[in-house]
Amino acid sequence: MTTSVPHLTELPLERPKGCPFDPPAELGTLRDEHPLVRLTFPDGHEGWLATGHTIARAVLADPRFSARQELMHSPLPGAAAMMEMPPAAPGMFIKMDDPEHGHYRKLLTGKFTVRRMRLLSERVEQVTTEYLDAMERQGTTADLVPAFAQPIPALMICELLGVPYEDHEFFRRNVMPLNLPDASAEEQGAAIDALGQYLYKLIVAKRAEPTDDILGELTTTELTDEELTSIAFLLLGAGLDTTANMLALGTFALLQHPDQLAALREDPELIDGAIEELLRYLTITHTGARTALEDVEIGGQLVKAGEAVALSAQAANRDPLKFPEPDRLDIRRNAAGHASFGHGVHQCLGQQLARVQMKVAFTGLLARFPKLRLAVPADEIPMRTDSDIYGVYALPVAWS
Amino acid sequence: MRLEVDRERCVGAGMCVLTAPEVFAQDEEDGRVRLLDRDPAEIGDAVQLCPAAAITANA
C-alpha cells in the first residue's frame, strides 16, 4: 500500500513574490498530487508533511497521534534547538494528550463559550471606539498595527485574564521571541523565564486576594501555582499576536480586494462569513505536528510509530477539494471547516474570543473610515516572514 | 433527524452553537454541549465542524 512519495528536505516557507497573501507555491503543487509526503525535520527526524485538508483533519482528530512535548518534532526552522524536550510542565496542556489535556481544558472551556465571548462585544466596541478616536485625533494617516491591530486584542486578553495592561510592553517583548523561529535557545529561554516569573508573581498575588477575572477565578480551583502559571502563559501568549495579525493582515487583504471590501461595506451582515474567509485565506499560523503512537495507515501511507506528521494549515486551507477556487478571496463563500484554529481535541480554546474581536474591530474600522486606503504602495508593506505568525510589521493607512 | 451528543468527548469549542444556535448550547459551568432540540429539522454543518466528533445525527 505504501507508494513512492516525494521527500522534502525542508518545509517550504517562501511565499511567492508579489503575492503577500498566498502560501508557498510548492505546498500547493505537492498537495494536489500527494497530500501526505515525506519530510526531513530540522532536527534530522524523518517524518511526514500533511498538506491535504482531509488528511490534516484526520491526523488532528486521531488519538493515535500525540501532541506530547517529549515526542514532538517541529517542522519550523530553529526547532533543531528544541531536540529532546522533557515532558510538558504541569498545566502546559497544549503539549499533552488526554486525559491530562482534557483535565486542564475542562477547567477553561466554560470561560470561553460563544455566549460569554459575545457578552464581551460591548466592551470590545468601547475599546475599538477609543482607538479609532485616537487615530482620528492624530490626523489623516496612521500605522494601523500599533494604532489599532495590536492594542485592541492585547487590552482585551489582559482584561479577561486579569493581567495589568500597563505591563503589556514588558510581556509583548517576552512573547515575541517565542514566535521568532530564528531566536536562539538562550533568547527563547530568557523570554520564557521572564514571562514565567512575572505570571507566577501575579498568580500568587491573586491567590492572596482573588480578583474577578479568569486567572482570579482559577485560583479558587485545585490548580497549583505552577499549573496556573503555565495556563496563564498559554492564554496570554495565544491571545496577543494572533488576533493582532489577523486584524492588520485582514485589513491589508480587504484593501487589496476592493470588490470584496465594497461588498462588505454595502452589506455589513456579511461580516461573519468574511471573517471565516479571511481566517482561511490568510492562514496566519502553522498547525504544528503530531507524533504517531503506533503504526497508522493514513492516506494510503503507513506512518510508523514514533514518526511525526507536520500539518500545514496553509496548504489545507487552499485545498481545492474542500474550497473551490481556493486562491480567490470570496467573503460570500462558505469557509467554515478551515483549519486555522486547528481541529481535534486541541482546537483553539480562544477561537470565539477571536471571532468577537474581529467582528467588532473590522466593523468599527470600516464604518469609521469610508475612504480607508493604503498610504504606501502595497509592495512596501513589511511582511512578517520571520515569525511563526504571519502578518505585517506595519500597515500605513490614510482615510481623508 | 435524531441527535445525540457525547458530553465526554466534547471539548467545548462551541462550533455547534455557532452553527446552529437554536439546537445547541454550552453548559454555563464547563462549556460542554447541551442539546436544546433533539429532533431538529436543520443543523447545517454542525456534525462535520465539531472538532471532537461529539455529535451524531441519525436520519
Tab-separated table of C-alpha atoms in Angstrom:
chain	number	residue	atom	x	y	z
A	1	MET	CA	0.000	0.000	0.000
A	2	THR	CA	2.851	2.425	0.583
A	3	THR	CA	3.654	4.016	-2.751
A	4	SER	CA	6.585	6.217	-3.599
A	5	VAL	CA	6.016	9.790	-2.451
A	6	PRO	CA	8.128	12.933	-2.761
A	7	HIS	CA	10.629	13.585	0.009
A	8	LEU	CA	11.142	17.192	1.096
A	9	THR	CA	14.364	18.129	2.816
A	10	GLU	CA	12.700	21.123	4.488
A	11	LEU	CA	9.292	22.699	4.970
A	12	PRO	CA	8.649	25.192	2.148
A	13	LEU	CA	8.264	28.623	3.743
A	14	GLU	CA	8.987	31.094	0.970
A	15	ARG	CA	5.872	32.832	-0.287
A	16	PRO	CA	5.521	33.785	-3.955
A	17	LYS	CA	6.933	37.239	-4.723
A	18	GLY	CA	4.308	39.945	-5.014
A	19	CYS	CA	1.570	37.706	-3.562
A	20	PRO	CA	1.691	38.509	0.144
A	21	PHE	CA	-1.478	36.522	0.913
A	22	ASP	CA	-0.535	33.284	-0.820
A	23	PRO	CA	1.220	30.358	0.866
A	24	PRO	CA	4.404	28.901	-0.610
A	25	ALA	CA	3.536	27.719	-4.132
A	26	GLU	CA	5.386	24.448	-3.632
A	27	LEU	CA	2.914	23.395	-0.936
A	28	GLY	CA	0.006	23.634	-3.354
A	29	THR	CA	1.756	21.773	-6.146
A	30	LEU	CA	2.609	18.980	-3.739
A	31	ARG	CA	-0.784	18.771	-2.112
A	32	ASP	CA	-2.723	18.292	-5.304
A	33	GLU	CA	-0.660	15.184	-6.154
A	34	HIS	CA	0.437	13.921	-2.749
A	35	PRO	CA	-1.486	15.234	0.277
A	36	LEU	CA	0.997	13.393	2.510
A	37	VAL	CA	4.724	13.437	1.725
A	38	ARG	CA	7.972	12.557	3.490
A	39	LEU	CA	9.701	15.455	5.256
A	40	THR	CA	13.092	15.757	6.905
A	41	PHE	CA	12.578	17.876	10.033
A	42	PRO	CA	15.161	20.496	11.149
A	43	ASP	CA	16.290	18.180	13.973
A	44	GLY	CA	17.046	15.430	11.449
A	45	HIS	CA	13.893	13.427	12.139
A	46	GLU	CA	12.461	11.666	9.084
A	47	GLY	CA	8.710	12.150	9.209
A	48	TRP	CA	5.810	13.375	7.146
A	49	LEU	CA	4.080	16.540	5.970
A	50	ALA	CA	0.294	16.629	5.529
A	51	THR	CA	-0.930	19.277	3.100
A	52	GLY	CA	-4.399	17.988	2.141
A	53	HIS	CA	-7.442	19.198	4.086
A	54	THR	CA	-8.902	15.721	4.682
A	55	ILE	CA	-5.623	14.190	5.848
A	56	ALA	CA	-4.686	17.124	8.079
A	57	ARG	CA	-8.074	16.925	9.801
A	58	ALA	CA	-7.851	13.157	10.113
A	59	VAL	CA	-4.452	13.355	11.836
A	60	LEU	CA	-5.583	16.116	14.198
A	61	ALA	CA	-8.720	14.163	15.174
A	62	ASP	CA	-6.992	10.798	15.683
A	63	PRO	CA	-5.923	9.932	19.254
A	64	ARG	CA	-3.244	7.620	17.829
A	65	PHE	CA	-1.390	10.844	17.028
A	66	SER	CA	0.085	12.526	20.079
A	67	ALA	CA	0.695	16.178	20.948
A	68	ARG	CA	3.041	15.295	23.828
A	69	GLN	CA	6.018	17.613	24.071
A	70	GLU	CA	8.602	14.886	24.661
A	71	LEU	CA	7.563	13.161	21.398
A	72	MET	CA	7.392	16.332	19.354
A	73	HIS	CA	9.406	17.235	16.270
A	74	SER	CA	8.710	20.738	14.985
A	75	PRO	CA	8.868	21.349	11.230
A	76	LEU	CA	9.772	25.016	11.711
A	77	PRO	CA	13.304	26.308	11.308
A	78	GLY	CA	15.048	26.941	14.581
A	79	ALA	CA	13.344	23.876	16.009
A	80	ALA	CA	16.630	21.970	15.996
A	81	ALA	CA	17.317	23.787	19.264
A	82	MET	CA	14.285	22.048	20.724
A	83	MET	CA	15.585	18.499	20.385
A	84	GLU	CA	14.779	16.122	23.194
A	85	MET	CA	12.290	18.191	25.101
A	86	PRO	CA	11.177	16.991	28.530
A	87	PRO	CA	7.507	16.168	29.167
A	88	ALA	CA	5.330	19.290	29.338
A	89	ALA	CA	5.341	21.179	32.632
A	90	PRO	CA	2.177	20.822	34.724
A	91	GLY	CA	-0.571	22.960	33.178
A	92	MET	CA	1.092	23.238	29.739
A	93	PHE	CA	-1.903	21.382	28.330
A	94	ILE	CA	-1.437	22.017	24.608
A	95	LYS	CA	1.612	19.747	24.754
A	96	MET	CA	-0.294	16.875	26.417
A	97	ASP	CA	-2.722	14.167	25.350
A	98	ASP	CA	-5.957	13.171	27.020
A	99	PRO	CA	-6.757	12.520	29.788
A	100	GLU	CA	-4.209	15.071	31.127
A	101	HIS	CA	-5.033	17.596	28.397
A	102	GLY	CA	-8.787	17.205	28.934
A	103	HIS	CA	-8.415	17.645	32.684
A	104	TYR	CA	-6.983	21.145	32.220
A	105	ARG	CA	-9.093	22.108	29.229
A	106	LYS	CA	-12.328	21.321	31.077
A	107	LEU	CA	-11.409	23.907	33.713
A	108	LEU	CA	-11.217	26.544	30.967
A	109	THR	CA	-13.872	25.808	28.341
A	110	GLY	CA	-16.709	27.307	30.389
A	111	LYS	CA	-14.840	30.619	30.413
A	112	PHE	CA	-14.581	30.846	26.606
A	113	THR	CA	-18.068	29.871	25.454
A	114	VAL	CA	-19.780	31.517	22.493
A	115	ARG	CA	-22.220	33.192	24.886
A	116	ARG	CA	-19.590	34.528	27.283
A	117	MET	CA	-17.474	35.859	24.452
A	118	ARG	CA	-20.448	37.592	22.835
A	119	LEU	CA	-21.156	39.310	26.151
A	120	LEU	CA	-17.770	40.995	25.684
A	121	SER	CA	-18.877	42.652	22.423
A	122	GLU	CA	-19.878	45.850	24.137
A	123	ARG	CA	-16.522	46.174	25.873
A	124	VAL	CA	-14.652	45.396	22.632
A	125	GLU	CA	-16.730	48.107	20.989
A	126	GLN	CA	-15.744	50.672	23.653
A	127	VAL	CA	-12.088	49.793	23.267
A	128	THR	CA	-12.303	49.869	19.465
A	129	THR	CA	-14.002	53.266	19.568
A	130	GLU	CA	-11.270	54.641	21.835
A	131	TYR	CA	-8.526	53.613	19.434
A	132	LEU	CA	-10.436	54.825	16.368
A	133	ASP	CA	-10.990	58.181	18.112
A	134	ALA	CA	-7.281	58.394	18.840
A	135	MET	CA	-6.472	57.680	15.187
A	136	GLU	CA	-8.789	60.461	14.052
A	137	ARG	CA	-7.356	62.935	16.541
A	138	GLN	CA	-3.898	62.101	15.304
A	139	GLY	CA	-4.572	63.297	11.737
A	140	THR	CA	-5.356	61.575	8.478
A	141	THR	CA	-2.801	58.762	8.431
A	142	ALA	CA	-1.562	56.147	10.885
A	143	ASP	CA	0.234	52.855	11.135
A	144	LEU	CA	-2.683	50.538	11.766
A	145	VAL	CA	-0.535	47.975	13.599
A	146	PRO	CA	0.315	49.974	16.765
A	147	ALA	CA	-2.720	52.257	16.451
A	148	PHE	CA	-5.371	49.574	16.199
A	149	ALA	CA	-4.448	45.944	15.477
A	150	GLN	CA	-2.128	45.344	18.437
A	151	PRO	CA	-3.732	47.259	21.304
A	152	ILE	CA	-7.322	46.003	20.948
A	153	PRO	CA	-6.621	42.267	21.415
A	154	ALA	CA	-3.865	42.997	23.948
A	155	LEU	CA	-6.190	45.077	26.093
A	156	MET	CA	-8.985	42.524	25.812
A	157	ILE	CA	-6.908	39.481	26.740
A	158	CYS	CA	-5.398	41.412	29.667
A	159	GLU	CA	-8.815	42.412	30.989
A	160	LEU	CA	-10.222	38.938	30.526
A	161	LEU	CA	-7.326	37.211	32.283
A	162	GLY	CA	-6.736	39.930	34.846
A	163	VAL	CA	-3.228	40.886	33.729
A	164	PRO	CA	-2.408	44.591	34.232
A	165	TYR	CA	-2.423	46.197	30.786
A	166	GLU	CA	0.222	48.700	31.954
A	167	ASP	CA	2.664	45.778	31.782
A	168	HIS	CA	1.841	44.872	28.208
A	169	GLU	CA	5.073	46.248	26.742
A	170	PHE	CA	7.011	44.007	29.091
A	171	PHE	CA	5.164	40.843	28.163
A	172	ARG	CA	4.915	41.683	24.462
A	173	ARG	CA	8.724	41.844	24.494
A	174	ASN	CA	8.797	38.445	26.143
A	175	VAL	CA	6.169	36.813	23.939
A	176	MET	CA	7.717	37.986	20.677
A	177	PRO	CA	10.895	35.830	20.810
A	178	LEU	CA	8.702	32.754	21.240
A	179	ASN	CA	7.206	33.390	17.809
A	180	LEU	CA	10.516	34.054	16.077
A	181	PRO	CA	11.988	30.808	14.781
A	182	ASP	CA	15.412	32.426	14.435
A	183	ALA	CA	15.563	33.398	18.087
A	184	SER	CA	18.288	31.431	19.835
A	185	ALA	CA	17.523	28.867	22.512
A	186	GLU	CA	19.012	31.345	25.031
A	187	GLU	CA	16.734	34.169	23.882
A	188	GLN	CA	13.715	31.913	23.985
A	189	GLY	CA	14.693	30.554	27.381
A	190	ALA	CA	15.201	34.067	28.772
A	191	ALA	CA	11.788	35.145	27.453
A	192	ILE	CA	10.086	32.081	28.944
A	193	ASP	CA	11.781	32.705	32.314
A	194	ALA	CA	10.923	36.411	32.417
A	195	LEU	CA	7.317	35.854	31.458
A	196	GLY	CA	7.011	32.858	33.768
A	197	GLN	CA	8.318	34.812	36.759
A	198	TYR	CA	6.030	37.734	36.014
A	199	LEU	CA	2.966	35.498	35.763
A	200	TYR	CA	3.925	33.459	38.833
A	201	LYS	CA	4.048	36.646	40.933
A	202	LEU	CA	0.700	37.672	39.524
A	203	ILE	CA	-0.869	34.303	40.385
A	204	VAL	CA	0.494	34.396	43.921
A	205	ALA	CA	-0.959	37.894	44.358
A	206	LYS	CA	-4.333	36.772	43.013
A	207	ARG	CA	-4.395	33.779	45.302
A	208	ALA	CA	-3.834	36.088	48.264
A	209	GLU	CA	-6.559	38.396	47.023
A	210	PRO	CA	-8.777	36.779	44.326
A	211	THR	CA	-9.893	39.091	41.523
A	212	ASP	CA	-12.961	38.938	39.302
A	213	ASP	CA	-11.269	37.690	36.142
A	214	ILE	CA	-10.281	34.338	34.616
A	215	LEU	CA	-6.960	33.937	36.440
A	216	GLY	CA	-8.567	35.142	39.674
A	217	GLU	CA	-11.365	32.589	39.293
A	218	LEU	CA	-8.873	29.826	38.535
A	219	THR	CA	-7.014	30.443	41.796
A	220	THR	CA	-10.087	29.064	43.549
A	221	THR	CA	-9.790	25.677	41.761
A	222	GLU	CA	-7.445	22.837	42.694
A	223	LEU	CA	-4.791	24.134	40.282
A	224	THR	CA	-1.348	24.700	41.796
A	225	ASP	CA	0.609	27.938	41.316
A	226	GLU	CA	2.879	26.156	38.842
A	227	GLU	CA	-0.050	24.824	36.792
A	228	LEU	CA	-1.782	28.161	36.822
A	229	THR	CA	1.370	29.965	35.711
A	230	SER	CA	1.644	27.652	32.689
A	231	ILE	CA	-2.015	28.172	31.837
A	232	ALA	CA	-1.683	31.949	32.135
A	233	PHE	CA	1.370	31.741	29.892
A	234	LEU	CA	-0.540	29.809	27.235
A	235	LEU	CA	-3.623	32.014	27.268
A	236	LEU	CA	-1.693	35.275	27.208
A	237	GLY	CA	0.709	34.094	24.530
A	238	ALA	CA	-2.082	32.778	22.333
A	239	GLY	CA	-4.250	35.855	22.628
A	240	LEU	CA	-1.782	38.604	21.834
A	241	ASP	CA	-0.170	38.205	18.454
A	242	THR	CA	-2.684	36.056	16.630
A	243	THR	CA	-5.709	38.346	16.565
A	244	ALA	CA	-3.471	41.395	16.132
A	245	ASN	CA	-2.062	39.920	12.935
A	246	MET	CA	-5.489	38.899	11.669
A	247	LEU	CA	-6.702	42.485	12.125
A	248	ALA	CA	-3.761	44.063	10.319
A	249	LEU	CA	-3.263	41.466	7.579
A	250	GLY	CA	-7.034	41.138	7.167
A	251	THR	CA	-7.356	44.888	6.591
A	252	PHE	CA	-4.493	44.744	4.102
A	253	ALA	CA	-6.210	41.876	2.244
A	254	LEU	CA	-9.541	43.713	2.097
A	255	LEU	CA	-7.875	46.893	0.829
A	256	GLN	CA	-6.213	44.849	-1.915
A	257	HIS	CA	-9.564	43.316	-2.906
A	258	PRO	CA	-11.752	46.400	-3.445
A	259	ASP	CA	-14.720	44.398	-4.760
A	260	GLN	CA	-14.806	42.318	-1.586
A	261	LEU	CA	-14.360	45.394	0.587
A	262	ALA	CA	-17.192	47.162	-1.261
A	263	ALA	CA	-19.475	44.143	-0.820
A	264	LEU	CA	-18.782	44.106	2.910
A	265	ARG	CA	-19.347	47.848	3.227
A	266	GLU	CA	-22.609	47.540	1.334
A	267	ASP	CA	-23.860	44.647	3.452
A	268	PRO	CA	-22.298	44.574	6.929
A	269	GLU	CA	-24.265	41.356	7.592
A	270	LEU	CA	-21.598	39.573	5.550
A	271	ILE	CA	-19.080	40.112	8.347
A	272	ASP	CA	-19.308	36.660	9.981
A	273	GLY	CA	-18.657	34.879	6.691
A	274	ALA	CA	-15.985	37.418	5.780
A	275	ILE	CA	-14.090	36.638	8.999
A	276	GLU	CA	-14.130	32.879	8.319
A	277	GLU	CA	-12.942	33.543	4.784
A	278	LEU	CA	-10.140	35.834	5.973
A	279	LEU	CA	-9.099	33.201	8.500
A	280	ARG	CA	-8.993	30.611	5.713
A	281	TYR	CA	-7.445	32.759	3.019
A	282	LEU	CA	-4.725	34.276	5.196
A	283	THR	CA	-3.934	31.292	7.474
A	284	ILE	CA	-1.529	33.167	9.731
A	285	THR	CA	-0.344	30.132	11.721
A	286	HIS	CA	1.002	26.675	11.075
A	287	THR	CA	-0.675	23.868	12.928
A	288	GLY	CA	2.490	22.239	14.201
A	289	ALA	CA	2.897	18.498	14.256
A	290	ARG	CA	1.717	15.278	15.854
A	291	THR	CA	3.604	12.057	16.531
A	292	ALA	CA	2.249	8.563	15.825
A	293	LEU	CA	1.920	6.460	18.991
A	294	GLU	CA	1.521	3.297	16.911
A	295	ASP	CA	1.691	2.320	13.242
A	296	VAL	CA	-1.124	4.164	11.485
A	297	GLU	CA	-2.236	3.763	7.888
A	298	ILE	CA	-3.427	7.105	6.620
A	299	GLY	CA	-3.918	8.490	3.132
A	300	GLY	CA	-2.643	5.228	1.667
A	301	GLN	CA	0.642	5.519	3.581
A	302	LEU	CA	1.998	3.728	6.604
A	303	VAL	CA	3.082	6.202	9.260
A	304	LYS	CA	5.197	4.221	11.683
A	305	ALA	CA	5.068	4.534	15.458
A	306	GLY	CA	7.328	7.409	16.548
A	307	GLU	CA	7.157	9.238	13.237
A	308	ALA	CA	5.980	12.844	13.277
A	309	VAL	CA	3.438	14.312	10.875
A	310	ALA	CA	3.734	18.065	10.323
A	311	LEU	CA	0.459	19.726	9.402
A	312	SER	CA	0.297	22.645	7.008
A	313	ALA	CA	-2.835	24.639	7.746
A	314	GLN	CA	-1.856	26.975	4.909
A	315	ALA	CA	-1.945	24.185	2.342
A	316	ALA	CA	-5.064	22.547	3.822
A	317	ASN	CA	-6.949	25.833	3.692
A	318	ARG	CA	-6.173	26.197	-0.021
A	319	ASP	CA	-7.193	22.631	-0.854
A	320	PRO	CA	-9.451	22.849	-3.934
A	321	LEU	CA	-11.171	19.603	-2.940
A	322	LYS	CA	-12.570	21.425	0.099
A	323	PHE	CA	-12.686	25.048	-1.072
A	324	PRO	CA	-13.350	25.553	-4.801
A	325	GLU	CA	-11.129	28.224	-6.368
A	326	PRO	CA	-9.190	28.328	-3.115
A	327	ASP	CA	-6.845	31.140	-4.118
A	328	ARG	CA	-9.714	33.581	-4.530
A	329	LEU	CA	-10.740	35.732	-1.558
A	330	ASP	CA	-14.526	35.446	-1.606
A	331	ILE	CA	-16.270	36.683	1.526
A	332	ARG	CA	-19.551	35.120	0.389
A	333	ARG	CA	-18.229	31.559	0.228
A	334	ASN	CA	-18.784	29.025	2.995
A	335	ALA	CA	-15.310	28.912	4.523
A	336	ALA	CA	-16.420	27.010	7.635
A	337	GLY	CA	-14.247	23.999	8.295
A	338	HIS	CA	-10.980	25.833	7.657
A	339	ALA	CA	-8.033	24.598	9.679
A	340	SER	CA	-6.891	27.969	11.020
A	341	PHE	CA	-7.936	27.108	14.577
A	342	GLY	CA	-6.811	23.502	14.177
A	343	HIS	CA	-9.069	20.504	14.637
A	344	GLY	CA	-9.492	17.685	17.146
A	345	VAL	CA	-9.366	17.997	20.917
A	346	HIS	CA	-6.765	20.769	20.792
A	347	GLN	CA	-8.806	23.076	18.562
A	348	CYS	CA	-8.207	26.677	19.657
A	349	LEU	CA	-9.799	27.415	23.011
A	350	GLY	CA	-9.935	31.152	22.317
A	351	GLN	CA	-11.454	30.996	18.843
A	352	GLN	CA	-14.793	32.520	19.883
A	353	LEU	CA	-12.963	35.416	21.538
A	354	ALA	CA	-11.006	35.950	18.323
A	355	ARG	CA	-14.229	35.967	16.290
A	356	VAL	CA	-15.940	38.530	18.521
A	357	GLN	CA	-12.919	40.823	18.472
A	358	MET	CA	-12.546	40.620	14.699
A	359	LYS	CA	-16.249	41.215	14.138
A	360	VAL	CA	-16.381	44.316	16.290
A	361	ALA	CA	-13.000	45.717	15.267
A	362	PHE	CA	-13.342	45.239	11.493
A	363	THR	CA	-16.913	46.574	11.577
A	364	GLY	CA	-15.850	49.627	13.581
A	365	LEU	CA	-12.851	50.365	11.386
A	366	LEU	CA	-14.769	50.172	8.109
A	367	ALA	CA	-17.660	52.242	9.449
A	368	ARG	CA	-15.382	54.964	10.801
A	369	PHE	CA	-13.209	55.363	7.710
A	370	PRO	CA	-15.219	55.019	4.475
A	371	LYS	CA	-12.181	56.131	2.450
A	372	LEU	CA	-9.630	53.899	4.169
A	373	ARG	CA	-6.698	53.095	1.879
A	374	LEU	CA	-3.030	52.154	1.972
A	375	ALA	CA	-0.750	55.161	2.478
A	376	VAL	CA	2.173	53.491	0.693
A	377	PRO	CA	2.389	51.124	-2.308
A	378	ALA	CA	1.400	47.569	-1.378
A	379	ASP	CA	4.858	46.205	-2.129
A	380	GLU	CA	6.340	48.485	0.533
A	381	ILE	CA	4.346	46.858	3.337
A	382	PRO	CA	6.873	44.981	5.530
A	383	MET	CA	5.644	41.396	5.667
A	384	ARG	CA	6.257	39.352	8.768
A	385	THR	CA	8.039	36.438	7.154
A	386	ASP	CA	10.407	35.668	10.039
A	387	SER	CA	7.753	34.725	12.580
A	388	ASP	CA	5.647	31.651	13.280
A	389	ILE	CA	2.690	34.001	12.997
A	390	TYR	CA	2.330	35.592	9.582
A	391	GLY	CA	1.249	39.189	9.188
A	392	VAL	CA	2.610	42.679	8.659
A	393	TYR	CA	5.057	44.655	10.787
A	394	ALA	CA	3.430	47.929	9.752
A	395	LEU	CA	0.366	48.961	7.771
A	396	PRO	CA	0.404	52.686	6.949
A	397	VAL	CA	-3.123	53.759	6.055
A	398	ALA	CA	-4.853	57.037	5.176
A	399	TRP	CA	-8.530	57.933	5.401
A	400	SER	CA	-9.124	61.516	4.238
B	1	MET	CA	-33.268	13.905	12.399
B	2	ARG	CA	-32.444	12.459	15.800
B	3	LEU	CA	-29.406	13.935	17.575
B	4	GLU	CA	-27.118	12.511	20.191
B	5	VAL	CA	-24.234	14.312	21.850
B	6	ASP	CA	-21.342	12.797	23.749
B	7	ARG	CA	-20.508	15.182	26.571
B	8	GLU	CA	-17.440	13.158	27.482
B	9	ARG	CA	-15.911	13.704	24.056
B	10	CYS	CA	-16.950	17.372	23.850
B	11	VAL	CA	-14.072	19.855	24.129
B	12	GLY	CA	-16.254	22.968	24.357
B	13	ALA	CA	-15.025	24.598	21.160
B	14	GLY	CA	-18.508	25.996	20.523
B	15	MET	CA	-18.668	25.261	16.803
B	16	CYS	CA	-22.127	23.684	17.186
B	17	VAL	CA	-23.508	26.756	18.963
B	18	LEU	CA	-22.008	28.974	16.303
B	19	THR	CA	-23.531	26.847	13.532
B	20	ALA	CA	-26.984	26.002	14.941
B	21	PRO	CA	-27.684	28.196	17.986
B	22	GLU	CA	-31.313	27.095	18.204
B	23	VAL	CA	-30.280	23.447	18.567
B	24	PHE	CA	-27.110	23.514	20.675
B	25	ALA	CA	-25.983	25.397	23.764
B	26	GLN	CA	-22.920	25.269	26.001
B	27	ASP	CA	-23.105	24.442	29.676
B	28	GLU	CA	-22.545	27.604	31.704
B	29	GLU	CA	-20.131	25.839	34.040
B	30	ASP	CA	-17.963	23.609	31.896
B	31	GLY	CA	-18.691	24.872	28.377
B	32	ARG	CA	-19.684	21.430	27.163
B	33	VAL	CA	-22.508	20.839	24.715
B	34	ARG	CA	-26.182	20.744	25.716
B	35	LEU	CA	-28.967	19.832	23.336
B	36	LEU	CA	-31.860	22.285	23.131
B	37	ASP	CA	-33.672	20.256	20.473
B	38	ARG	CA	-33.224	16.518	19.972
B	39	ASP	CA	-35.141	16.366	16.688
B	40	PRO	CA	-34.247	19.476	14.718
B	41	ALA	CA	-35.020	19.868	11.030
B	42	GLU	CA	-31.690	21.516	10.274
B	43	ILE	CA	-28.245	21.727	11.900
B	44	GLY	CA	-26.119	22.910	8.971
B	45	ASP	CA	-22.570	21.565	9.128
B	46	ALA	CA	-22.555	21.146	12.910
B	47	VAL	CA	-21.643	17.436	12.823
B	48	GLN	CA	-18.829	17.976	10.359
B	49	LEU	CA	-17.473	21.052	12.171
B	50	CYS	CA	-17.325	19.506	15.638
B	51	PRO	CA	-13.582	19.114	16.294
B	52	ALA	CA	-14.130	16.219	18.699
B	53	ALA	CA	-16.765	14.232	16.753
B	54	ALA	CA	-19.121	14.573	19.706
B	55	ILE	CA	-22.356	14.947	17.704
B	56	THR	CA	-24.197	12.090	15.997
B	57	ALA	CA	-27.183	12.668	13.724
B	58	ASN	CA	-29.433	9.813	12.633
B	59	ALA	CA	-31.860	10.364	9.779
